[in-house]
Each structure stands twice: as structure tokens, then as C-alpha cells.
Amino acid sequence: MTAPISAVILTYNEENNIKDCIDSVYGFAEEIFVVDSGSKDQTLAILSGYENIQVINHPFENYSQQRNWAINNLPFSTEWILNMDADHRLTPEFKQDVTQRFQTGISSNTNGFLASRKTIFMGKWIKYGGHYPTYHAVLFRKGFGLCEDKLYDQHFKVEGEILKLKGDIIDLITESLSTFTLRHDKWSNLEASEQFSNTDYNEKVIKGSLSANNPIAQRRMLKNIYQKFPLFVRPFIYFFIRYFLRLGFLDGTRGLIFHFLQCFWFRFLIDAKIYELKQKQREQGAD
């Protein structure tokens, strides 16, 4: 059964991902929009094989601006917007839960839904280390949700009540270790820049709170606490908590690779780049 939602998918050179992504949402969402930022591979050719998919080209500045441009400018005919990336796959349980909620009726007070991502790394589900469930606001009413104006680690902020969905969204976070490390090297530049500049975010950013009935706000608060620890010390603490205390070692060899790279290497790289920025600032000050 088709749900009265509009799916928005961002793409750039996603020929290896886009077909499976589209297939998981095709026939479920009432309409599908693909916002492409100049793909040079076969992404657009693959999309041309589908009927009733609207492909719009829009230059990419950053993830937040691309998301918010789509939310504010696409000609949606439905009240609900589903946000996806090309490496996401909707599970049958997700689609069944959403369909049932629309059939039974959604309260006017409810403006959004959270779904957990099921991370697949090197073909394995990363189940432990505090990595599952990890909830994200993926579905919300038009006019009640926007992407945070941040360079990295952006979430959708929804005004009003948000509820958890039962089904997951599969997140294939890497095609290869080379792709994984290259992406995280790029993201470490963004995160280091934000932490170094100590950006003062506006009201459109989710505030951290352990007491809030919102897992995104709770994770943001834990991240705020993490950032108060000294550089180069905090990656060791974080890895120890995730891998040992939160049982990341139960994910096996591929889990070891993932947790080490994501929980330690990536965080250590961010700290090293913050240190580099501070060194440059000192050198400029000395001049």
C-alpha cells in the first residue's frame, strides 16, 4: 500500500547504491524526489529507468543546506516528508509500521517520527558498542521539520511531538575501507573546524539534554560532555566505553575494525586537526 508521504533522496555519484535505495521506497512513498548535485557516473541513467521519479539538480554547498533547500523548495503534494540518503534502505518492518499508523490515523499533535538506523559495515550488522538502536528523525510533517545548520553531525529538528517507529532503516556506511576513511577524513575537517571555532549555534539546533524525551537530545548532551575532556585523552576514553563497557567486542573482527576506526581513529584525527588549527593560530599570533 502506498503511504501519503514524499521521499527525498540526496545523490552524488551513487551508481552503486541508488537502485537498491529506490527499490526499497518505490511503491511505498506516494512520490519520490531525487536531488542530485551533478553526478558524473551512471546515477542519472539508472534513475531514468524508473517512472514517476522527479530528479532535480541543485549545486551542493553542504549537507544541511542541501536538505533544507529540498524541504523548502520541492513541490510536495503530501503532508509528510521522508528524508533518505542513497545508502539507506527501508526495511519491510519500517514500511509496515508507517502504513499502519496512517491507516489508524496520526494525532494532530504528532509532527514527526524517529527510526533507528541499522548500520551495516563490511557486510555485517554492527549491533553492539552502543551503536544500535540509534534514532534519527527521518519522517515529519511539512513545515514542522528542518535540518540543523551544522557542518557535521546534523540532525532533523522537529517542532512538536515525535514518536518512535518499530522498523529500522538500513544504513550501508561504506563501500570499502578506502571510501570509509576518505569520507571520515573529510568529515573530521568539518568537525574540527566547528569545535575549534566554538560555533554559537542558534535556536534551530537541537540542544543537549539528558532529561529530554528525545534520544537525539540525549546523544547531543553526551557529545557536549565528551568535548569538555582534553584533546587526545577523550578518544581513548570513548573507545574504551564503546568497545569494552558497551560490548563492542561482541561484533567480532569486522566490529573491531569499525569501532576502532569510528570510535578512536576518527576522534583522534579530529583532535589532531584541532591541535593543528591551534598551532597555526599561535604562529599567526606570534607574527
Short mmCIF file of C-alpha atoms in Angstrom, two decimals:
data_model
loop_
_atom_site.label_atom_id
_atom_site.label_comp_id
_atom_site.label_asym_id
_atom_site.label_seq_id
_atom_site.Cartn_x
_atom_site.Cartn_y
_atom_site.Cartn_z
CA MET A 1 0.00 0.00 0.00
CA THR A 2 1.24 3.47 -0.88
CA ALA A 3 1.73 5.80 2.09
CA PRO A 4 0.88 9.52 1.74
CA ILE A 5 4.49 10.63 2.06
CA SER A 6 7.10 12.28 -0.17
CA ALA A 7 10.56 10.71 -0.12
CA VAL A 8 13.59 12.96 -0.66
CA ILE A 9 16.89 11.29 -1.59
CA LEU A 10 20.19 13.15 -2.00
CA THR A 11 22.64 11.81 -4.58
CA TYR A 12 26.09 12.44 -5.98
CA ASN A 13 27.80 9.63 -7.91
CA GLU A 14 25.70 6.93 -6.27
CA GLU A 15 25.55 4.38 -9.09
CA ASN A 16 26.42 1.58 -6.66
CA ASN A 17 23.66 2.47 -4.22
CA ILE A 18 20.78 4.25 -5.87
CA LYS A 19 18.94 1.24 -7.38
CA ASP A 20 18.59 -0.65 -4.10
CA CYS A 21 17.63 2.57 -2.33
CA ILE A 22 14.91 3.38 -4.87
CA ASP A 23 13.65 -0.20 -4.91
CA SER A 24 13.17 -0.09 -1.13
CA VAL A 25 10.95 3.01 -1.30
CA TYR A 26 9.35 2.60 -4.76
CA GLY A 27 5.66 1.79 -4.46
CA PHE A 28 5.68 2.78 -0.78
CA ALA A 29 6.07 6.55 -0.96
CA GLU A 30 3.41 8.41 -2.91
CA GLU A 31 6.10 10.48 -4.63
CA ILE A 32 9.88 10.34 -4.82
CA PHE A 33 12.23 13.28 -5.34
CA VAL A 34 15.94 12.83 -6.04
CA VAL A 35 18.07 15.93 -5.51
CA ASP A 36 21.29 15.35 -7.42
CA SER A 37 24.34 17.60 -7.18
CA GLY A 38 25.97 16.88 -10.53
CA SER A 39 26.62 13.15 -10.68
CA LYS A 40 29.16 12.15 -13.32
CA ASP A 41 28.61 8.39 -13.13
CA GLN A 42 25.54 6.29 -14.08
CA THR A 43 23.31 7.57 -11.27
CA LEU A 44 21.04 9.63 -13.53
CA ALA A 45 20.90 6.89 -16.18
CA ILE A 46 19.73 4.40 -13.56
CA LEU A 47 17.09 6.83 -12.31
CA SER A 48 15.80 7.34 -15.85
CA GLY A 49 14.67 3.71 -15.83
CA TYR A 50 12.00 4.46 -13.23
CA GLU A 51 8.66 6.10 -13.82
CA ASN A 52 7.26 8.92 -11.69
CA ILE A 53 10.55 9.87 -10.03
CA GLN A 54 11.31 13.58 -10.10
CA VAL A 55 15.04 14.32 -10.44
CA ILE A 56 16.16 17.86 -9.62
CA ASN A 57 19.70 19.16 -9.95
CA HIS A 58 20.89 21.52 -7.28
CA PRO A 59 24.52 22.54 -6.51
CA PHE A 60 25.83 21.12 -3.25
CA GLU A 61 27.16 23.52 -0.61
CA ASN A 62 26.82 21.35 2.45
CA TYR A 63 24.51 18.64 3.70
CA SER A 64 22.38 20.92 5.85
CA GLN A 65 21.79 23.50 3.13
CA GLN A 66 21.02 20.81 0.55
CA ARG A 67 18.46 19.18 2.85
CA ASN A 68 16.80 22.46 3.77
CA TRP A 69 16.73 23.64 0.15
CA ALA A 70 14.87 20.45 -0.74
CA ILE A 71 12.45 20.79 2.17
CA ASN A 72 11.69 24.42 1.34
CA ASN A 73 11.58 24.28 -2.46
CA LEU A 74 10.38 20.91 -3.76
CA PRO A 75 6.73 20.80 -4.93
CA PHE A 76 5.46 18.30 -2.37
CA SER A 77 1.88 17.14 -2.80
CA THR A 78 1.78 15.28 0.52
CA GLU A 79 1.85 16.48 4.11
CA TRP A 80 4.68 14.18 5.22
CA ILE A 81 8.35 14.19 4.15
CA LEU A 82 10.69 11.19 4.41
CA ASN A 83 14.41 12.03 4.24
CA MET A 84 16.87 9.42 2.94
CA ASP A 85 20.41 9.07 1.64
CA ALA A 86 21.30 6.85 -1.29
CA ASP A 87 22.94 4.30 1.02
CA HIS A 88 19.73 3.89 3.05
CA ARG A 89 17.25 1.04 2.64
CA LEU A 90 13.76 0.94 4.13
CA THR A 91 13.03 -2.35 5.88
CA PRO A 92 9.66 -4.12 5.49
CA GLU A 93 9.06 -3.54 9.22
CA PHE A 94 9.55 0.21 8.79
CA LYS A 95 7.13 0.38 5.88
CA GLN A 96 4.56 -1.78 7.66
CA ASP A 97 4.65 0.35 10.81
CA VAL A 98 4.33 3.61 8.87
CA THR A 99 1.47 2.23 6.77
CA GLN A 100 -0.41 1.05 9.86
CA ARG A 101 -0.05 4.43 11.55
CA PHE A 102 -1.53 6.22 8.56
CA GLN A 103 -4.36 3.68 8.38
CA THR A 104 -5.28 4.12 12.05
CA GLY A 105 -4.76 7.88 11.98
CA ILE A 106 -1.97 10.10 13.31
CA SER A 107 -2.72 12.57 16.10
CA SER A 108 -2.58 16.24 15.10
CA ASN A 109 -0.09 16.72 17.95
CA THR A 110 2.39 14.30 16.35
CA ASN A 111 4.65 16.03 13.85
CA GLY A 112 7.45 13.54 13.39
CA PHE A 113 8.74 10.01 13.76
CA LEU A 114 12.09 8.59 14.81
CA ALA A 115 13.59 5.45 13.33
CA SER A 116 16.76 3.65 14.26
CA ARG A 117 19.48 3.09 11.70
CA LYS A 118 20.80 -0.43 11.37
CA THR A 119 24.44 0.10 10.46
CA ILE A 120 25.95 -2.41 8.02
CA PHE A 121 29.75 -2.33 7.87
CA MET A 122 31.73 -4.68 5.59
CA GLY A 123 28.54 -6.73 5.24
CA LYS A 124 27.98 -7.07 8.98
CA TRP A 125 25.32 -5.53 11.22
CA ILE A 126 27.07 -3.51 13.94
CA LYS A 127 24.79 -4.39 16.82
CA TYR A 128 26.86 -3.58 19.91
CA GLY A 129 29.02 -0.79 21.26
CA GLY A 130 26.02 1.49 21.80
CA HIS A 131 25.57 1.74 18.05
CA TYR A 132 22.11 0.20 17.98
CA PRO A 133 19.49 1.43 18.33
CA THR A 134 20.46 4.94 17.19
CA TYR A 135 17.38 7.03 16.47
CA HIS A 136 17.06 9.77 13.86
CA ALA A 137 14.11 11.98 12.93
CA VAL A 138 13.50 10.74 9.40
CA LEU A 139 9.81 11.48 8.82
CA PHE A 140 7.96 14.71 9.68
CA ARG A 141 5.09 16.95 8.67
CA LYS A 142 5.83 19.59 6.08
CA GLY A 143 6.53 22.88 7.83
CA PHE A 144 7.49 21.30 11.15
CA GLY A 145 10.99 20.00 10.46
CA LEU A 146 14.36 21.32 9.26
CA CYS A 147 17.94 20.10 9.19
CA GLU A 148 20.26 21.66 11.76
CA ASP A 149 22.55 24.35 10.38
CA LYS A 150 25.78 22.50 11.19
CA LEU A 151 28.72 21.43 9.07
CA TYR A 152 28.78 17.91 10.51
CA ASP A 153 26.64 15.61 12.67
CA GLN A 154 23.41 17.26 11.57
CA HIS A 155 20.02 16.03 12.70
CA PHE A 156 16.49 16.99 11.76
CA LYS A 157 14.80 19.17 14.36
CA VAL A 158 11.06 18.66 14.57
CA GLU A 159 8.64 21.01 16.30
CA GLY A 160 6.04 19.18 18.35
CA GLU A 161 5.63 15.58 19.44
CA ILE A 162 7.81 12.89 17.89
CA LEU A 163 7.25 9.14 18.23
CA LYS A 164 9.47 6.11 17.68
CA LEU A 165 8.83 3.73 14.82
CA LYS A 166 9.33 -0.01 15.21
CA GLY A 167 11.09 -0.65 11.92
CA ASP A 168 14.70 0.22 11.12
CA ILE A 169 16.40 1.93 8.20
CA ILE A 170 19.42 0.01 6.94
CA ASP A 171 22.49 2.24 6.59
CA LEU A 172 25.28 0.88 4.39
CA ILE A 173 28.00 3.15 5.65
CA THR A 174 30.85 2.04 3.42
CA GLU A 175 31.53 0.52 0.02
CA SER A 176 35.16 -0.09 1.02
CA LEU A 177 37.59 0.85 3.75
CA SER A 178 39.15 3.39 1.39
CA THR A 179 35.77 5.08 0.93
CA PHE A 180 35.14 4.97 4.68
CA THR A 181 38.46 6.58 5.61
CA LEU A 182 38.29 9.20 2.87
CA ARG A 183 34.80 10.28 3.96
CA HIS A 184 35.78 10.42 7.61
CA ASP A 185 38.91 12.40 6.77
CA LYS A 186 36.66 14.98 5.08
CA TRP A 187 34.18 14.95 7.97
CA SER A 188 36.99 15.34 10.51
CA ASN A 189 37.88 18.67 8.85
CA LEU A 190 34.32 19.90 9.36
CA GLU A 191 34.05 18.69 12.94
CA ALA A 192 37.48 20.07 13.88
CA SER A 193 36.58 23.44 12.37
CA GLU A 194 33.32 23.63 14.33
CA GLN A 195 34.91 22.62 17.62
CA PHE A 196 37.88 24.93 17.12
CA SER A 197 35.70 27.93 16.31
CA ASN A 198 33.36 27.04 19.19
CA THR A 199 30.41 27.92 16.98
CA ASP A 200 27.49 29.55 18.78
CA TYR A 201 24.50 27.74 17.32
CA ASN A 202 21.06 29.26 17.00
CA GLU A 203 17.69 28.00 18.15
CA LYS A 204 17.39 25.77 15.09
CA VAL A 205 19.95 23.38 16.59
CA ILE A 206 18.89 20.61 18.97
CA LYS A 207 20.05 21.37 22.49
CA GLY A 208 21.63 18.63 24.55
CA SER A 209 19.54 17.30 27.42
CA LEU A 210 19.69 14.03 29.33
CA SER A 211 16.21 14.61 30.73
CA ALA A 212 14.52 15.28 27.39
CA ASN A 213 12.33 12.50 25.99
CA ASN A 214 14.34 12.65 22.80
CA PRO A 215 17.27 10.29 22.09
CA ILE A 216 18.82 12.85 19.73
CA ALA A 217 18.94 15.48 22.50
CA GLN A 218 20.38 12.87 24.86
CA ARG A 219 23.16 11.96 22.41
CA ARG A 220 23.89 15.65 21.86
CA MET A 221 24.30 16.14 25.61
CA LEU A 222 26.73 13.21 25.82
CA LYS A 223 28.69 14.69 22.94
CA ASN A 224 28.82 18.04 24.75
CA ILE A 225 30.26 16.27 27.80
CA TYR A 226 32.78 14.43 25.59
CA GLN A 227 34.02 17.71 24.13
CA LYS A 228 34.91 19.02 27.59
CA PHE A 229 37.58 16.33 28.01
CA PRO A 230 41.19 17.10 26.98
CA LEU A 231 42.31 16.56 23.41
CA PHE A 232 43.92 13.15 22.76
CA VAL A 233 42.57 11.80 26.06
CA ARG A 234 38.92 11.66 25.07
CA PRO A 235 39.34 9.27 22.09
CA PHE A 236 40.87 6.65 24.42
CA ILE A 237 38.03 7.06 26.92
CA TYR A 238 35.39 6.94 24.20
CA PHE A 239 36.82 3.81 22.58
CA PHE A 240 37.11 2.07 25.96
CA ILE A 241 33.49 2.81 26.78
CA ARG A 242 32.13 1.79 23.39
CA TYR A 243 34.29 -1.27 22.79
CA PHE A 244 34.57 -2.74 26.27
CA LEU A 245 31.86 -1.34 28.57
CA ARG A 246 29.20 -1.29 25.84
CA LEU A 247 30.31 -4.67 24.48
CA GLY A 248 31.52 -3.59 21.04
CA PHE A 249 33.90 -6.57 21.09
CA LEU A 250 30.87 -8.84 20.56
CA ASP A 251 30.68 -7.56 16.97
CA GLY A 252 33.71 -9.69 16.06
CA THR A 253 36.59 -8.85 13.75
CA ARG A 254 34.65 -6.53 11.48
CA GLY A 255 33.25 -4.90 14.60
CA LEU A 256 36.77 -4.34 15.90
CA ILE A 257 37.68 -2.61 12.63
CA PHE A 258 34.56 -0.46 12.74
CA HIS A 259 34.72 0.50 16.42
CA PHE A 260 38.44 1.28 16.24
CA LEU A 261 38.08 3.46 13.15
CA GLN A 262 34.83 5.14 14.13
CA CYS A 263 35.29 5.45 17.90
CA PHE A 264 39.04 6.02 18.15
CA TRP A 265 40.81 6.82 14.84
CA PHE A 266 38.18 9.30 13.65
CA ARG A 267 38.03 11.06 17.01
CA PHE A 268 41.80 11.12 17.34
CA LEU A 269 42.05 12.60 13.83
CA ILE A 270 39.61 15.36 14.82
CA ASP A 271 41.73 16.17 17.88
CA ALA A 272 44.90 16.22 15.79
CA LYS A 273 43.32 18.68 13.36
CA ILE A 274 42.10 20.88 16.22
CA TYR A 275 45.66 20.83 17.56
CA GLU A 276 46.94 21.78 14.11
CA LEU A 277 44.49 24.71 13.93
CA LYS A 278 45.62 25.91 17.36
CA GLN A 279 49.26 25.70 16.29
CA LYS A 280 48.56 27.82 13.20
CA GLN A 281 46.68 30.34 15.34
CA ARG A 282 49.66 30.62 17.72
CA GLU A 283 52.08 31.05 14.83
CA GLN A 284 49.92 33.79 13.30
CA GLY A 285 49.66 35.47 16.69
CA ALA A 286 53.43 35.40 17.06
CA ASP A 287 53.78 37.21 13.76
#
